[in-house]
Amino acid sequence: EIVMTQSPATLSVSPGERATLSCRASQTVYSNLAWYQQKPGQAPRLLVYGAFNRATGVPPRFSGSGSGTDFTLTISSLQSEDSAVYYCQQYDRWPLTFGGGTKAEIK
Amino acid sequence: EVQLLESGGKLVQPGGSLRLSCVASGYTFTNYAMAWVRQSPGKGLEWVSSISGSGDRISYADSVKGRFSISSDTSKNTLYLQMNNLRAEDTATYYCAKKILGSNPFDDWGQGTLVTVSS
């Protein structure tokens, strides 16, 4: 099983500042990596797939990068509505696995 | 607009059984693979099972293999998860999710249904 490790566990950023979230895979997943956003009481929402492709309707301030084992989700200018937990997911091999999540808080 | 509506979650005793349903609308059901993903209270996401649009390819997480069974009824645009021999650790909100065409990320999710396993 591919283990996905996210860091930091919690991120506190002022509005308008850049937020950088990291995800590391225990073995290569090539570019088969997705990012999701989950707000309290809501289902997850797909943000990025294929490591860097934004899903439909996702604002351009969200961008994904990386390949192989190291990936990054960057929120270029954090807005109050971006307060959420962010998960990465690999889909290169079965079983599909998620990281433990990064909670992004607004300072 | 894609809509996924889960139902069937409730309180059940350890060792019991439950069937979850997910009615899909707003797209051609047979064109897309589907999955169940669960989330224990206050915890992260765990993939449970996937099924191809045609129903001929199925996968399970090791934690549920032999106890859970995924299926679909294309005439009703409905996805199912039959859960047997339930354990306390199966307590979670269960989401049905639709996969991106030809790939594995989940681009649409239901609102979830809560399964509680407790005596």
PDB file of C-alpha atoms in Angstrom:
ATOM      1  CA  GLU A   1       0.000   0.000   0.000  1.00  0.00           C
ATOM      2  CA  ILE A   2       1.256   3.479  -0.862  1.00  0.00           C
ATOM      3  CA  VAL A   3       1.345   5.696   2.224  1.00  0.00           C
ATOM      4  CA  MET A   4       0.613   9.377   1.700  1.00  0.00           C
ATOM      5  CA  THR A   5       2.080  11.801   4.244  1.00  0.00           C
ATOM      6  CA  GLN A   6       0.913  15.411   4.406  1.00  0.00           C
ATOM      7  CA  SER A   7       2.596  18.327   6.115  1.00  0.00           C
ATOM      8  CA  PRO A   8       2.112  20.423   8.063  1.00  0.00           C
ATOM      9  CA  ALA A   9      -0.843  19.075  10.016  1.00  0.00           C
ATOM     10  CA  THR A  10      -2.081  22.620  10.565  1.00  0.00           C
ATOM     11  CA  LEU A  11      -1.263  25.778   8.673  1.00  0.00           C
ATOM     12  CA  SER A  12      -2.164  29.256   9.891  1.00  0.00           C
ATOM     13  CA  VAL A  13      -1.955  31.981   7.257  1.00  0.00           C
ATOM     14  CA  SER A  14      -3.089  35.601   7.106  1.00  0.00           C
ATOM     15  CA  PRO A  15      -5.634  36.572   4.440  1.00  0.00           C
ATOM     16  CA  GLY A  16      -3.925  37.409   1.169  1.00  0.00           C
ATOM     17  CA  GLU A  17      -0.781  35.451   1.997  1.00  0.00           C
ATOM     18  CA  ARG A  18       0.475  32.343   0.213  1.00  0.00           C
ATOM     19  CA  ALA A  19      -0.208  28.898   1.651  1.00  0.00           C
ATOM     20  CA  THR A  20       1.937  25.918   0.710  1.00  0.00           C
ATOM     21  CA  LEU A  21       0.774  22.401   1.514  1.00  0.00           C
ATOM     22  CA  SER A  22       2.949  19.333   0.989  1.00  0.00           C
ATOM     23  CA  CYS A  23       2.201  15.702   0.212  1.00  0.00           C
ATOM     24  CA  ARG A  24       4.733  12.884  -0.029  1.00  0.00           C
ATOM     25  CA  ALA A  25       4.155   9.373  -1.347  1.00  0.00           C
ATOM     26  CA  SER A  26       6.029   6.338  -0.005  1.00  0.00           C
ATOM     27  CA  GLN A  27       6.787   5.327  -3.596  1.00  0.00           C
ATOM     28  CA  THR A  28       6.373   6.961  -6.938  1.00  0.00           C
ATOM     29  CA  VAL A  29       2.844   7.707  -8.093  1.00  0.00           C
ATOM     30  CA  TYR A  30       4.067   9.552 -11.202  1.00  0.00           C
ATOM     31  CA  SER A  31       1.462  12.323 -11.729  1.00  0.00           C
ATOM     32  CA  ASN A  32      -1.478  10.290 -10.444  1.00  0.00           C
ATOM     33  CA  LEU A  33      -2.195  12.643  -7.585  1.00  0.00           C
ATOM     34  CA  ALA A  34      -5.317  14.592  -6.627  1.00  0.00           C
ATOM     35  CA  TRP A  35      -6.089  17.276  -4.041  1.00  0.00           C
ATOM     36  CA  TYR A  36      -9.425  17.751  -2.274  1.00  0.00           C
ATOM     37  CA  GLN A  37     -10.842  20.461  -0.050  1.00  0.00           C
ATOM     38  CA  GLN A  38     -13.257  19.606   2.740  1.00  0.00           C
ATOM     39  CA  LYS A  39     -15.120  22.170   4.824  1.00  0.00           C
ATOM     40  CA  PRO A  40     -16.874  21.240   8.090  1.00  0.00           C
ATOM     41  CA  GLY A  41     -20.057  19.289   7.539  1.00  0.00           C
ATOM     42  CA  GLN A  42     -19.499  19.055   3.792  1.00  0.00           C
ATOM     43  CA  ALA A  43     -18.338  16.395   1.368  1.00  0.00           C
ATOM     44  CA  PRO A  44     -14.857  16.714  -0.120  1.00  0.00           C
ATOM     45  CA  ARG A  45     -14.455  18.756  -3.281  1.00  0.00           C
ATOM     46  CA  LEU A  46     -11.960  17.915  -6.013  1.00  0.00           C
ATOM     47  CA  LEU A  47      -9.492  20.771  -6.568  1.00  0.00           C
ATOM     48  CA  VAL A  48      -6.646  19.289  -8.617  1.00  0.00           C
ATOM     49  CA  TYR A  49      -6.024  16.027 -10.474  1.00  0.00           C
ATOM     50  CA  GLY A  50      -3.109  14.741 -12.513  1.00  0.00           C
ATOM     51  CA  ALA A  51      -0.920  16.652 -10.035  1.00  0.00           C
ATOM     52  CA  PHE A  52      -1.532  20.047 -11.651  1.00  0.00           C
ATOM     53  CA  ASN A  53      -4.876  20.104 -13.511  1.00  0.00           C
ATOM     54  CA  ARG A  54      -7.494  22.285 -11.849  1.00  0.00           C
ATOM     55  CA  ALA A  55     -10.951  20.760 -11.650  1.00  0.00           C
ATOM     56  CA  THR A  56     -13.914  22.570 -13.175  1.00  0.00           C
ATOM     57  CA  GLY A  57     -14.810  25.775 -11.352  1.00  0.00           C
ATOM     58  CA  VAL A  58     -11.738  25.845  -9.113  1.00  0.00           C
ATOM     59  CA  PRO A  59     -10.315  29.374  -8.748  1.00  0.00           C
ATOM     60  CA  PRO A  60      -6.876  29.975 -10.304  1.00  0.00           C
ATOM     61  CA  ARG A  61      -5.367  30.825  -6.908  1.00  0.00           C
ATOM     62  CA  PHE A  62      -5.215  27.047  -6.350  1.00  0.00           C
ATOM     63  CA  SER A  63      -2.323  25.345  -8.139  1.00  0.00           C
ATOM     64  CA  GLY A  64      -0.746  21.923  -7.911  1.00  0.00           C
ATOM     65  CA  SER A  65       2.795  20.885  -8.725  1.00  0.00           C
ATOM     66  CA  GLY A  66       5.192  17.984  -8.380  1.00  0.00           C
ATOM     67  CA  SER A  67       5.585  14.458  -9.666  1.00  0.00           C
ATOM     68  CA  GLY A  68       6.984  11.144  -8.489  1.00  0.00           C
ATOM     69  CA  THR A  69       6.848  11.259  -4.691  1.00  0.00           C
ATOM     70  CA  ASP A  70       6.694  14.955  -3.772  1.00  0.00           C
ATOM     71  CA  PHE A  71       3.737  17.216  -4.439  1.00  0.00           C
ATOM     72  CA  THR A  72       2.596  20.687  -3.461  1.00  0.00           C
ATOM     73  CA  LEU A  73      -0.718  22.495  -3.372  1.00  0.00           C
ATOM     74  CA  THR A  74      -0.291  26.256  -3.357  1.00  0.00           C
ATOM     75  CA  ILE A  75      -2.989  28.770  -2.546  1.00  0.00           C
ATOM     76  CA  SER A  76      -1.505  31.977  -3.906  1.00  0.00           C
ATOM     77  CA  SER A  77      -3.610  34.433  -1.909  1.00  0.00           C
ATOM     78  CA  LEU A  78      -5.558  32.829   0.909  1.00  0.00           C
ATOM     79  CA  GLN A  79      -9.178  33.889   1.248  1.00  0.00           C
ATOM     80  CA  SER A  80     -11.407  33.419   4.293  1.00  0.00           C
ATOM     81  CA  GLU A  81     -13.467  30.830   2.401  1.00  0.00           C
ATOM     82  CA  ASP A  82     -10.350  28.682   1.959  1.00  0.00           C
ATOM     83  CA  SER A  83     -10.409  27.686   5.612  1.00  0.00           C
ATOM     84  CA  ALA A  84     -10.740  23.893   5.323  1.00  0.00           C
ATOM     85  CA  VAL A  85      -8.946  20.568   5.506  1.00  0.00           C
ATOM     86  CA  TYR A  86      -7.033  19.599   2.390  1.00  0.00           C
ATOM     87  CA  TYR A  87      -6.340  15.984   1.432  1.00  0.00           C
ATOM     88  CA  CYS A  88      -4.078  14.496  -1.198  1.00  0.00           C
ATOM     89  CA  GLN A  89      -4.894  11.161  -2.830  1.00  0.00           C
ATOM     90  CA  GLN A  90      -2.849   8.836  -4.986  1.00  0.00           C
ATOM     91  CA  TYR A  91      -4.562   6.844  -7.695  1.00  0.00           C
ATOM     92  CA  ASP A  92      -1.591   5.176  -9.316  1.00  0.00           C
ATOM     93  CA  ARG A  93      -2.040   1.842  -7.538  1.00  0.00           C
ATOM     94  CA  TRP A  94      -4.720  -0.063  -5.653  1.00  0.00           C
ATOM     95  CA  PRO A  95      -5.684   0.494  -2.939  1.00  0.00           C
ATOM     96  CA  LEU A  96      -6.399   4.162  -3.513  1.00  0.00           C
ATOM     97  CA  THR A  97      -4.999   6.017  -0.519  1.00  0.00           C
ATOM     98  CA  PHE A  98      -5.381   9.458   1.021  1.00  0.00           C
ATOM     99  CA  GLY A  99      -3.072  11.539   3.121  1.00  0.00           C
ATOM    100  CA  GLY A 100      -4.021  12.449   6.674  1.00  0.00           C
ATOM    101  CA  GLY A 101      -4.933  16.010   5.737  1.00  0.00           C
ATOM    102  CA  THR A 102      -3.691  19.551   6.362  1.00  0.00           C
ATOM    103  CA  LYS A 103      -5.972  21.965   8.163  1.00  0.00           C
ATOM    104  CA  ALA A 104      -5.641  25.488   6.765  1.00  0.00           C
ATOM    105  CA  GLU A 105      -6.677  28.199   9.180  1.00  0.00           C
ATOM    106  CA  ILE A 106      -7.031  31.922   8.679  1.00  0.00           C
ATOM    107  CA  LYS A 107      -5.002  34.011  11.125  1.00  0.00           C
TER     108      LYS A 107
ATOM    109  CA  GLU B   1     -26.073  18.977 -12.757  1.00  0.00           C
ATOM    110  CA  VAL B   2     -24.705  15.794 -11.223  1.00  0.00           C
ATOM    111  CA  GLN B   3     -26.477  14.720  -8.040  1.00  0.00           C
ATOM    112  CA  LEU B   4     -25.615  11.786  -5.797  1.00  0.00           C
ATOM    113  CA  LEU B   5     -28.006  10.989  -2.970  1.00  0.00           C
ATOM    114  CA  GLU B   6     -27.015   8.382  -0.387  1.00  0.00           C
ATOM    115  CA  SER B   7     -29.355   6.661   2.029  1.00  0.00           C
ATOM    116  CA  GLY B   8     -29.485   3.677   4.344  1.00  0.00           C
ATOM    117  CA  GLY B   9     -27.175   4.712   7.149  1.00  0.00           C
ATOM    118  CA  LYS B  10     -28.320   4.039  10.717  1.00  0.00           C
ATOM    119  CA  LEU B  11     -27.358   2.573  14.081  1.00  0.00           C
ATOM    120  CA  VAL B  12     -26.622  -1.152  13.859  1.00  0.00           C
ATOM    121  CA  GLN B  13     -25.235  -3.669  16.314  1.00  0.00           C
ATOM    122  CA  PRO B  14     -21.813  -5.296  15.871  1.00  0.00           C
ATOM    123  CA  GLY B  15     -22.112  -8.297  13.591  1.00  0.00           C
ATOM    124  CA  GLY B  16     -25.140  -6.826  11.870  1.00  0.00           C
ATOM    125  CA  SER B  17     -25.757  -5.983   8.223  1.00  0.00           C
ATOM    126  CA  LEU B  18     -26.758  -2.874   6.327  1.00  0.00           C
ATOM    127  CA  ARG B  19     -27.220  -1.855   2.705  1.00  0.00           C
ATOM    128  CA  LEU B  20     -26.398   1.640   1.562  1.00  0.00           C
ATOM    129  CA  SER B  21     -27.818   3.127  -1.625  1.00  0.00           C
ATOM    130  CA  CYS B  22     -26.724   6.032  -3.798  1.00  0.00           C
ATOM    131  CA  VAL B  23     -29.066   7.340  -6.479  1.00  0.00           C
ATOM    132  CA  ALA B  24     -27.284   9.183  -9.275  1.00  0.00           C
ATOM    133  CA  SER B  25     -28.727  11.734 -11.679  1.00  0.00           C
ATOM    134  CA  GLY B  26     -27.577  14.359 -14.142  1.00  0.00           C
ATOM    135  CA  TYR B  27     -25.220  12.185 -16.198  1.00  0.00           C
ATOM    136  CA  THR B  28     -25.013   8.854 -18.033  1.00  0.00           C
ATOM    137  CA  PHE B  29     -24.594   6.400 -15.152  1.00  0.00           C
ATOM    138  CA  THR B  30     -22.953   3.607 -17.152  1.00  0.00           C
ATOM    139  CA  ASN B  31     -20.205   5.862 -18.507  1.00  0.00           C
ATOM    140  CA  TYR B  32     -18.542   6.467 -15.164  1.00  0.00           C
ATOM    141  CA  ALA B  33     -16.973   4.340 -12.481  1.00  0.00           C
ATOM    142  CA  MET B  34     -18.196   4.885  -8.942  1.00  0.00           C
ATOM    143  CA  ALA B  35     -16.817   4.393  -5.468  1.00  0.00           C
ATOM    144  CA  TRP B  36     -17.586   4.406  -1.766  1.00  0.00           C
ATOM    145  CA  VAL B  37     -15.319   6.459   0.493  1.00  0.00           C
ATOM    146  CA  ARG B  38     -15.768   6.641   4.246  1.00  0.00           C
ATOM    147  CA  GLN B  39     -14.739   9.018   6.987  1.00  0.00           C
ATOM    148  CA  SER B  40     -14.716   8.053  10.649  1.00  0.00           C
ATOM    149  CA  PRO B  41     -15.810  10.834  13.033  1.00  0.00           C
ATOM    150  CA  GLY B  42     -13.110  13.481  13.185  1.00  0.00           C
ATOM    151  CA  LYS B  43     -10.769  11.456  10.987  1.00  0.00           C
ATOM    152  CA  GLY B  44      -9.530  11.395   7.421  1.00  0.00           C
ATOM    153  CA  LEU B  45     -10.820   9.819   4.236  1.00  0.00           C
ATOM    154  CA  GLU B  46     -10.596   6.099   3.467  1.00  0.00           C
ATOM    155  CA  TRP B  47     -11.403   4.534   0.108  1.00  0.00           C
ATOM    156  CA  VAL B  48     -13.663   1.498   0.557  1.00  0.00           C
ATOM    157  CA  SER B  49     -14.588   0.096  -2.844  1.00  0.00           C
ATOM    158  CA  SER B  50     -14.888   0.924  -6.533  1.00  0.00           C
ATOM    159  CA  ILE B  51     -16.932  -0.421  -9.429  1.00  0.00           C
ATOM    160  CA  SER B  52     -16.623   0.276 -13.151  1.00  0.00           C
ATOM    161  CA  GLY B  53     -19.502   1.817 -15.058  1.00  0.00           C
ATOM    162  CA  SER B  54     -20.327  -1.537 -16.638  1.00  0.00           C
ATOM    163  CA  GLY B  55     -20.042  -3.301 -13.273  1.00  0.00           C
ATOM    164  CA  ASP B  56     -17.449  -5.809 -14.439  1.00  0.00           C
ATOM    165  CA  ARG B  57     -14.449  -4.458 -12.521  1.00  0.00           C
ATOM    166  CA  ILE B  58     -14.596  -4.233  -8.742  1.00  0.00           C
ATOM    167  CA  SER B  59     -11.995  -3.471  -6.075  1.00  0.00           C
ATOM    168  CA  TYR B  60     -12.081  -3.436  -2.287  1.00  0.00           C
ATOM    169  CA  ALA B  61      -9.924  -2.133   0.518  1.00  0.00           C
ATOM    170  CA  ASP B  62      -8.403  -4.939   2.580  1.00  0.00           C
ATOM    171  CA  SER B  63     -10.255  -3.655   5.650  1.00  0.00           C
ATOM    172  CA  VAL B  64     -13.636  -4.576   4.125  1.00  0.00           C
ATOM    173  CA  LYS B  65     -12.776  -7.414   1.747  1.00  0.00           C
ATOM    174  CA  GLY B  66     -14.989 -10.432   2.367  1.00  0.00           C
ATOM    175  CA  ARG B  67     -17.500  -8.402   4.396  1.00  0.00           C
ATOM    176  CA  PHE B  68     -18.656  -5.642   2.016  1.00  0.00           C
ATOM    177  CA  SER B  69     -20.007  -5.994  -1.501  1.00  0.00           C
ATOM    178  CA  ILE B  70     -20.415  -3.190  -4.050  1.00  0.00           C
ATOM    179  CA  SER B  71     -22.939  -3.389  -6.869  1.00  0.00           C
ATOM    180  CA  SER B  72     -24.978  -1.215  -9.175  1.00  0.00           C
ATOM    181  CA  ASP B  73     -28.370  -1.304 -10.876  1.00  0.00           C
ATOM    182  CA  THR B  74     -28.069   0.556 -14.160  1.00  0.00           C
ATOM    183  CA  SER B  75     -31.855   0.498 -14.679  1.00  0.00           C
ATOM    184  CA  LYS B  76     -32.224   2.544 -11.489  1.00  0.00           C
ATOM    185  CA  ASN B  77     -28.994   4.578 -11.751  1.00  0.00           C
ATOM    186  CA  THR B  78     -28.214   3.343  -8.264  1.00  0.00           C
ATOM    187  CA  LEU B  79     -25.024   2.263  -6.528  1.00  0.00           C
ATOM    188  CA  TYR B  80     -25.144  -0.060  -3.519  1.00  0.00           C
ATOM    189  CA  LEU B  81     -22.884  -1.126  -0.704  1.00  0.00           C
ATOM    190  CA  GLN B  82     -23.903  -4.280   1.148  1.00  0.00           C
ATOM    191  CA  MET B  83     -22.141  -4.352   4.497  1.00  0.00           C
ATOM    192  CA  ASN B  84     -22.073  -7.561   6.541  1.00  0.00           C
ATOM    193  CA  ASN B  85     -20.464  -8.540   9.828  1.00  0.00           C
ATOM    194  CA  LEU B  86     -20.148  -4.898  10.810  1.00  0.00           C
ATOM    195  CA  ARG B  87     -17.570  -3.843  13.371  1.00  0.00           C
ATOM    196  CA  ALA B  88     -17.220  -0.776  15.587  1.00  0.00           C
ATOM    197  CA  GLU B  89     -14.390   0.436  13.372  1.00  0.00           C
ATOM    198  CA  ASP B  90     -16.796   0.602  10.411  1.00  0.00           C
ATOM    199  CA  THR B  91     -18.528   3.539  12.109  1.00  0.00           C
ATOM    200  CA  ALA B  92     -18.229   6.397   9.637  1.00  0.00           C
ATOM    201  CA  THR B  93     -19.942   8.680   7.196  1.00  0.00           C
ATOM    202  CA  TYR B  94     -20.081   6.850   3.887  1.00  0.00           C
ATOM    203  CA  TYR B  95     -19.866   8.912   0.724  1.00  0.00           C
ATOM    204  CA  CYS B  96     -20.595   7.716  -2.772  1.00  0.00           C
ATOM    205  CA  ALA B  97     -18.396   9.377  -5.339  1.00  0.00           C
ATOM    206  CA  LYS B  98     -18.263   9.502  -9.107  1.00  0.00           C
ATOM    207  CA  LYS B  99     -14.927   9.156 -10.816  1.00  0.00           C
ATOM    208  CA  ILE B 100     -13.536  11.338 -13.560  1.00  0.00           C
ATOM    209  CA  LEU B 101     -14.038   9.739 -16.966  1.00  0.00           C
ATOM    210  CA  GLY B 102     -11.252   7.229 -17.532  1.00  0.00           C
ATOM    211  CA  SER B 103      -9.441   7.944 -14.301  1.00  0.00           C
ATOM    212  CA  ASN B 104      -9.666   7.501 -10.560  1.00  0.00           C
ATOM    213  CA  PRO B 105     -10.057  10.925  -8.915  1.00  0.00           C
ATOM    214  CA  PHE B 106     -13.543  11.635  -7.591  1.00  0.00           C
ATOM    215  CA  ASP B 107     -15.090  14.730  -9.143  1.00  0.00           C
ATOM    216  CA  ASP B 108     -18.579  14.493  -7.630  1.00  0.00           C
ATOM    217  CA  TRP B 109     -19.610  13.402  -4.145  1.00  0.00           C
ATOM    218  CA  GLY B 110     -22.844  12.770  -2.321  1.00  0.00           C
ATOM    219  CA  GLN B 111     -23.635  14.391   1.009  1.00  0.00           C
ATOM    220  CA  GLY B 112     -22.868  11.191   2.926  1.00  0.00           C
ATOM    221  CA  THR B 113     -24.827   8.814   5.130  1.00  0.00           C
ATOM    222  CA  LEU B 114     -23.820   7.983   8.707  1.00  0.00           C
ATOM    223  CA  VAL B 115     -23.339   4.394   9.799  1.00  0.00           C
ATOM    224  CA  THR B 116     -22.910   3.790  13.514  1.00  0.00           C
ATOM    225  CA  VAL B 117     -21.950   0.333  14.744  1.00  0.00           C
ATOM    226  CA  SER B 118     -22.566   0.023  18.454  1.00  0.00           C
ATOM    227  CA  SER B 119     -24.333  -2.161  20.979  1.00  0.00           C
TER     228      SER B 119
END
